[in-house]
Coordinates of C-alpha atoms and ligand atoms in Angstrom, one line a residue:
M1 CA 5.1 24.5 -6.6
E2 CA 3.5 24.2 -3.2
L3 CA 3.4 20.8 -1.5
L4 CA 1.5 18.6 -3.9
P5 CA -1.6 17.1 -2.7
T6 CA -1.9 13.3 -3.4
A7 CA -3.7 10.1 -2.6
E8 CA -1.8 7.1 -1.1
L9 CA -3.3 3.9 -2.3
H10 CA -0.8 1.5 -1.6
I11 CA 0.3 1.6 2.0
H12 CA 0.3 -1.4 4.4
I13 CA -0.3 -0.1 8.0
E14 CA 1.8 -2.6 9.4
G15 CA 4.8 -1.4 7.3
T16 CA 4.6 2.1 9.0
L17 CA 5.8 0.5 12.3
E18 CA 9.1 2.7 13.0
P19 CA 11.8 1.2 15.1
E20 CA 11.0 3.9 17.9
M21 CA 7.3 2.6 18.1
L22 CA 8.5 -1.0 17.8
V23 CA 10.6 -0.4 21.0
Q24 CA 7.8 1.6 22.6
L25 CA 5.2 -1.1 22.1
A26 CA 7.3 -4.0 23.1
A27 CA 8.1 -2.3 26.4
R28 CA 4.4 -1.7 26.8
N29 CA 3.4 -5.2 26.2
G30 CA 6.5 -7.0 27.9
I31 CA 7.9 -8.4 24.6
E32 CA 11.6 -9.0 24.3
L33 CA 13.3 -7.7 21.3
P34 CA 17.0 -8.5 20.3
T35 CA 17.9 -5.0 20.8
T36 CA 16.1 -1.9 22.1
D37 CA 18.2 0.6 20.1
P38 CA 16.1 2.1 17.3
E39 CA 19.3 2.6 15.1
A40 CA 20.5 -0.8 15.7
I41 CA 17.0 -2.1 14.6
R42 CA 17.1 0.3 11.6
A43 CA 20.6 -1.0 10.5
R44 CA 19.1 -4.5 10.1
Y45 CA 16.6 -3.3 7.4
R46 CA 18.9 -4.5 4.4
F47 CA 16.8 -6.8 2.2
E48 CA 17.8 -9.2 -0.6
D49 CA 14.2 -9.7 -1.9
L50 CA 10.7 -9.5 -0.8
Q51 CA 10.9 -12.7 1.4
S52 CA 13.7 -11.4 3.3
F53 CA 11.7 -8.4 4.1
L54 CA 8.5 -10.3 5.0
D55 CA 10.4 -12.6 7.4
L56 CA 11.7 -9.7 9.5
H57 CA 8.4 -7.7 9.1
Y58 CA 6.3 -10.5 10.6
G59 CA 8.6 -11.0 13.5
N60 CA 8.3 -7.2 14.4
L61 CA 4.4 -7.4 14.3
R62 CA 4.4 -9.5 17.5
V63 CA 4.6 -6.2 19.5
L64 CA 1.0 -5.2 18.2
R65 CA -1.3 -6.5 21.0
T66 CA -4.1 -4.1 21.8
A67 CA -6.6 -1.9 20.2
E68 CA -4.5 0.9 21.6
D69 CA -1.4 -0.3 19.7
F70 CA -3.2 -0.3 16.4
Y71 CA -4.6 3.2 17.2
D72 CA -1.2 4.5 17.9
L73 CA 0.3 2.9 14.7
A74 CA -2.6 4.4 12.3
A75 CA -2.6 7.7 14.1
A76 CA 1.2 8.0 13.6
Y77 CA 0.8 7.2 9.9
L78 CA -2.0 9.6 9.3
R79 CA -0.1 12.5 10.9
R80 CA 2.9 11.9 8.7
A81 CA 0.6 11.5 5.6
A82 CA -1.0 14.9 6.4
G83 CA 2.4 16.3 6.5
D84 CA 3.1 14.9 3.0
G85 CA 0.0 16.3 1.5
V86 CA -1.8 13.3 1.5
R87 CA -5.7 14.1 1.2
R88 CA -7.0 10.4 0.8
A89 CA -5.3 7.3 2.2
E90 CA -6.8 3.8 1.4
I91 CA -4.9 1.6 3.8
F92 CA -4.1 -2.0 3.8
F93 CA -4.1 -4.1 6.9
D94 CA -3.2 -7.8 7.3
P95 CA -5.7 -9.3 9.8
Q96 CA -4.5 -12.9 9.5
T97 CA -1.1 -11.9 10.9
H98 CA -2.7 -10.4 14.1
V99 CA -5.3 -13.2 14.5
G100 CA -2.3 -15.6 14.1
N101 CA -0.7 -13.8 17.0
G102 CA -3.8 -14.3 19.2
I103 CA -5.3 -10.8 18.7
P104 CA -9.1 -10.5 18.5
L105 CA -10.1 -9.0 15.2
A106 CA -12.3 -6.5 17.1
A107 CA -9.1 -5.0 18.6
V108 CA -7.6 -4.6 15.3
F109 CA -10.7 -2.8 13.9
D110 CA -11.4 -0.7 17.0
G111 CA -7.8 0.5 17.1
L112 CA -7.3 1.3 13.4
G113 CA -11.0 2.6 13.3
A114 CA -10.4 5.0 16.1
A115 CA -7.4 6.6 14.3
L116 CA -9.2 6.7 10.9
A117 CA -12.2 8.4 12.7
E118 CA -9.8 11.3 13.7
S119 CA -8.3 11.7 10.4
A120 CA -10.7 14.2 9.2
S121 CA -9.3 16.7 11.7
L122 CA -5.9 16.4 9.9
G123 CA -7.5 17.0 6.4
V124 CA -7.0 13.4 5.6
S125 CA -9.9 11.1 4.2
A126 CA -9.1 7.4 5.1
D127 CA -10.6 4.0 4.7
L128 CA -9.3 0.4 5.2
I129 CA -8.7 -2.4 2.7
L130 CA -8.3 -5.9 4.1
C131 CA -5.5 -7.9 2.6
F132 CA -5.3 -11.7 2.4
L133 CA -1.9 -13.1 2.9
R134 CA -1.5 -15.1 -0.3
D135 CA 1.0 -17.5 0.9
R136 CA -1.5 -18.8 3.6
G137 CA -3.7 -19.9 0.7
P138 CA -7.3 -19.5 -0.4
Q139 CA -8.9 -21.4 2.4
A140 CA -7.4 -19.1 5.1
A141 CA -8.4 -16.2 2.9
H142 CA -12.1 -17.4 3.0
E143 CA -11.8 -17.8 6.7
I144 CA -10.6 -14.3 7.5
L145 CA -13.2 -12.7 5.1
R146 CA -16.0 -14.6 6.8
A147 CA -14.7 -13.6 10.4
A148 CA -14.5 -9.8 9.1
L149 CA -18.0 -9.6 7.7
P150 CA -19.5 -8.7 11.1
F151 CA -17.3 -5.6 10.6
R152 CA -18.2 -5.1 7.1
D153 CA -18.9 -1.3 7.5
R154 CA -15.3 -0.8 8.7
F155 CA -13.5 -1.7 5.5
I156 CA -14.2 -0.9 1.8
G157 CA -12.4 -3.5 0.0
V158 CA -10.0 -6.4 -0.3
G159 CA -6.4 -6.9 -1.4
L160 CA -3.8 -9.7 -1.9
D161 CA -0.3 -9.3 -0.5
S162 CA 2.7 -11.2 0.8
T163 CA 4.8 -13.7 -0.9
E164 CA 3.9 -13.2 -4.7
V165 CA 5.8 -15.9 -6.7
G166 CA 4.2 -19.3 -6.6
Y167 CA 0.8 -17.9 -5.3
P168 CA -0.9 -16.7 -8.4
P169 CA -4.1 -14.6 -8.3
S170 CA -6.4 -17.5 -9.6
L171 CA -6.0 -19.4 -6.4
F172 CA -8.2 -16.6 -4.9
R173 CA -11.1 -16.7 -7.6
D174 CA -13.8 -17.7 -5.1
V175 CA -13.0 -15.5 -2.1
Y176 CA -12.7 -12.6 -4.6
A177 CA -16.1 -13.5 -5.8
M178 CA -17.5 -13.6 -2.4
A179 CA -15.9 -10.1 -1.7
A180 CA -17.6 -8.8 -5.0
A181 CA -20.9 -10.2 -3.8
E182 CA -20.6 -8.2 -0.5
G183 CA -20.1 -5.1 -2.6
L184 CA -16.3 -4.7 -1.6
H185 CA -13.8 -3.2 -3.8
R186 CA -11.1 -5.4 -5.1
V187 CA -7.4 -4.8 -5.7
A188 CA -4.3 -7.1 -5.6
H189 CA -0.6 -7.1 -5.7
A190 CA 0.6 -8.5 -9.0
G191 CA 3.6 -7.9 -11.2
E192 CA 6.0 -6.8 -8.5
E193 CA 8.2 -10.1 -8.6
G194 CA 5.5 -12.2 -10.5
G195 CA 5.3 -11.7 -14.1
P196 CA 2.7 -10.1 -16.5
D197 CA 0.7 -13.4 -16.1
Y198 CA 0.0 -12.5 -12.6
V199 CA -1.4 -9.1 -13.7
W200 CA -3.6 -10.8 -16.5
E201 CA -5.1 -13.1 -13.8
A202 CA -5.7 -10.3 -11.4
L203 CA -7.7 -8.5 -14.1
D204 CA -9.5 -11.4 -15.5
V205 CA -9.9 -13.8 -12.7
L206 CA -10.1 -11.6 -9.6
G207 CA -11.8 -8.6 -11.3
V208 CA -9.6 -6.0 -9.7
E209 CA -10.2 -2.4 -10.1
R210 CA -6.6 -1.5 -9.4
V211 CA -3.2 -3.4 -9.7
D212 CA -0.8 -2.9 -6.8
H213 CA 2.9 -2.4 -8.2
G214 CA 2.2 -3.9 -11.7
I215 CA 5.6 -2.7 -12.9
R216 CA 6.3 -6.2 -14.7
A217 CA 3.3 -5.4 -16.8
M218 CA 5.6 -3.4 -19.0
E219 CA 7.1 -6.6 -20.3
D220 CA 3.9 -7.3 -22.2
A221 CA 2.8 -4.9 -25.0
S222 CA -0.8 -6.3 -25.1
L223 CA -1.2 -6.0 -21.3
V224 CA 0.2 -2.4 -21.5
R225 CA -2.5 -1.7 -24.2
R226 CA -5.3 -3.3 -22.0
L227 CA -4.2 -1.1 -18.8
R228 CA -4.1 2.0 -20.9
E229 CA -7.3 1.5 -22.6
E230 CA -9.3 0.6 -19.5
R231 CA -7.6 3.3 -17.5
I232 CA -6.7 0.7 -14.8
P233 CA -4.6 2.3 -12.1
L234 CA -1.3 0.9 -11.0
T235 CA -0.1 1.8 -7.6
V236 CA 3.7 2.0 -8.0
C237 CA 6.1 2.2 -4.9
P238 CA 9.5 3.4 -6.4
L239 CA 11.5 3.3 -3.1
S240 CA 10.2 -0.1 -2.3
N241 CA 11.2 -1.5 -5.5
V242 CA 14.7 -0.4 -5.1
C243 CA 14.9 -1.6 -1.4
L244 CA 13.6 -5.0 -2.3
R245 CA 15.8 -5.2 -5.4
T246 CA 12.9 -5.4 -8.0
V247 CA 15.0 -2.7 -9.8
D248 CA 18.8 -2.1 -9.3
T249 CA 18.5 1.6 -8.9
L250 CA 15.9 4.2 -9.2
A251 CA 17.4 5.3 -12.5
D252 CA 16.3 1.9 -14.0
H253 CA 12.8 2.3 -12.8
V254 CA 9.9 1.9 -15.4
L255 CA 7.8 4.6 -13.9
P256 CA 8.7 7.1 -16.6
A257 CA 8.0 4.8 -19.2
M258 CA 4.5 3.8 -17.7
L259 CA 3.8 7.7 -17.9
D260 CA 5.0 7.7 -21.5
E261 CA 2.7 4.8 -22.3
G262 CA -0.2 6.6 -20.8
L263 CA -0.8 4.3 -18.0
A264 CA -2.7 5.4 -14.8
A265 CA 0.4 5.1 -12.6
T266 CA 0.5 6.5 -9.0
V267 CA 3.1 7.0 -6.3
N268 CA 3.0 5.2 -3.0
S269 CA 5.3 4.2 -0.2
D270 CA 4.3 0.6 0.5
D271 CA 6.0 -0.2 3.9
P272 CA 7.7 3.2 4.4
A273 CA 9.2 2.4 7.8
Y274 CA 11.4 -0.1 6.1
F275 CA 11.7 1.2 2.5
G276 CA 13.3 4.5 3.1
G277 CA 10.6 6.9 3.2
Y278 CA 6.8 8.2 3.0
V279 CA 4.9 9.1 0.0
G280 CA 6.6 12.5 0.0
A281 CA 10.0 11.0 0.1
N282 CA 9.0 9.0 -2.9
Y283 CA 7.9 11.9 -5.0
E284 CA 11.0 13.8 -4.0
A285 CA 13.3 10.7 -5.1
L286 CA 11.4 10.6 -8.4
R287 CA 12.1 14.5 -9.0
T288 CA 15.8 14.5 -7.9
E289 CA 17.0 11.0 -8.8
L290 CA 14.8 10.1 -11.9
G291 CA 14.5 13.8 -13.1
L292 CA 10.6 13.8 -13.5
D293 CA 9.3 17.3 -14.0
Q294 CA 6.4 19.2 -12.6
T295 CA 4.1 18.1 -15.4
Q296 CA 5.0 14.5 -14.7
L297 CA 4.7 14.8 -11.0
A298 CA 1.3 16.5 -11.3
T299 CA -0.1 13.8 -13.6
L300 CA 1.0 11.4 -10.9
A301 CA -1.0 13.1 -8.3
M302 CA -4.1 13.5 -10.7
N303 CA -3.9 9.7 -11.4
S304 CA -3.9 9.0 -7.6
F305 CA -7.1 10.9 -7.2
D306 CA -8.7 9.5 -10.1
A307 CA -8.0 6.0 -8.7
C308 CA -9.6 6.5 -5.3
F309 CA -12.7 4.8 -4.2
V310 CA -14.6 7.9 -3.7
D311 CA -17.4 9.7 -5.5
E312 CA -16.3 11.9 -8.7
A313 CA -17.3 15.1 -7.0
Q314 CA -14.8 14.5 -4.2
K315 CA -12.1 13.6 -6.7
E316 CA -12.6 16.8 -8.6
V317 CA -12.3 18.8 -5.5
W318 CA -8.8 17.3 -4.8
K319 CA -7.7 17.5 -8.5
A320 CA -8.3 21.2 -8.4
E321 CA -6.2 21.5 -5.3
A322 CA -3.5 19.6 -6.9
R323 CA -3.7 21.9 -10.1
A324 CA -3.7 25.1 -8.0
A325 CA -0.4 23.7 -6.1
V326 CA 1.2 23.1 -9.5
L327 CA 0.5 26.6 -10.6
A328 CA 1.5 28.3 -7.4
P329 CA 4.7 30.4 -7.7
G330 CA 7.5 29.5 -5.2
P331 CA 10.4 27.1 -4.8
D332 CA 10.4 24.2 -6.9
V333 CA 9.8 21.7 -4.1
A334 CA 7.5 18.7 -5.2
A335 CA 5.4 17.1 -2.6
Ligands
LIG401 ZN1 2.6 -3.8 -1.0

């Protein structure tokens, strides 16, 4: 099988900040780091849970100061994504973090937007999804959405990320209604560390079109039925789940069970600079460590294109490419 074309629908651009770029941007912006050795930085990326990752991650983001920094970050991700067979990337960004660091929203949009504008030359279609930091609460979410509306043509949807437990989706009912009224797509992280009740709320209260992670939905049979019957995509991030100890090992992951249940599961990298690899590495780990076969991997790729926020004709073009790659003779190398 040739390199498997896929879409990546759960990728935080801030989570693609590799230690090498962290060091480079810190030097450019005159920001002190505890160490400037990328390998020493990487060695600190050992996490107990989601919060231990977030604490380190937000600290690193102080190095992002200018539109050029955001451009460099997104351009590096898009180059890697193209190399992994990504045809479509719907990219999360966390403007509250940057505004909190004193960066104008325009710098964030200008930098990310400039990189996205060049992505077609790499064969990647890309758009932005603005995420609310759930641990800052609904009022702050309202404020950032209002501040971002002058840039409404630069992003296609809203999401909900950061610390999950203790911040249920229902807190964000009003701001999601406001996003819907603006014609924005709606997604939310739910069912990563939070239980199935968070997934129900994301669907019923926020009206999400996709659920990010959603792995704990598997604990609730009636929820599984709902997700299957309504073909609601789940953006699963296998290596992230292992790194943040949501599952003990990849062998314990529910992804094969999700496919057996007929759920619209997809494969994504979440915060790949921290979690051991980009989307290609996630596919490869599913193949080698979890033993998924080519039919299952192809199903995941097809699901990813079906889950994109693009028109149906474009989805069919990419799915035909994925089908051709699966049928192509050659070494059995997935994605
Ligand atoms: Zn995420």
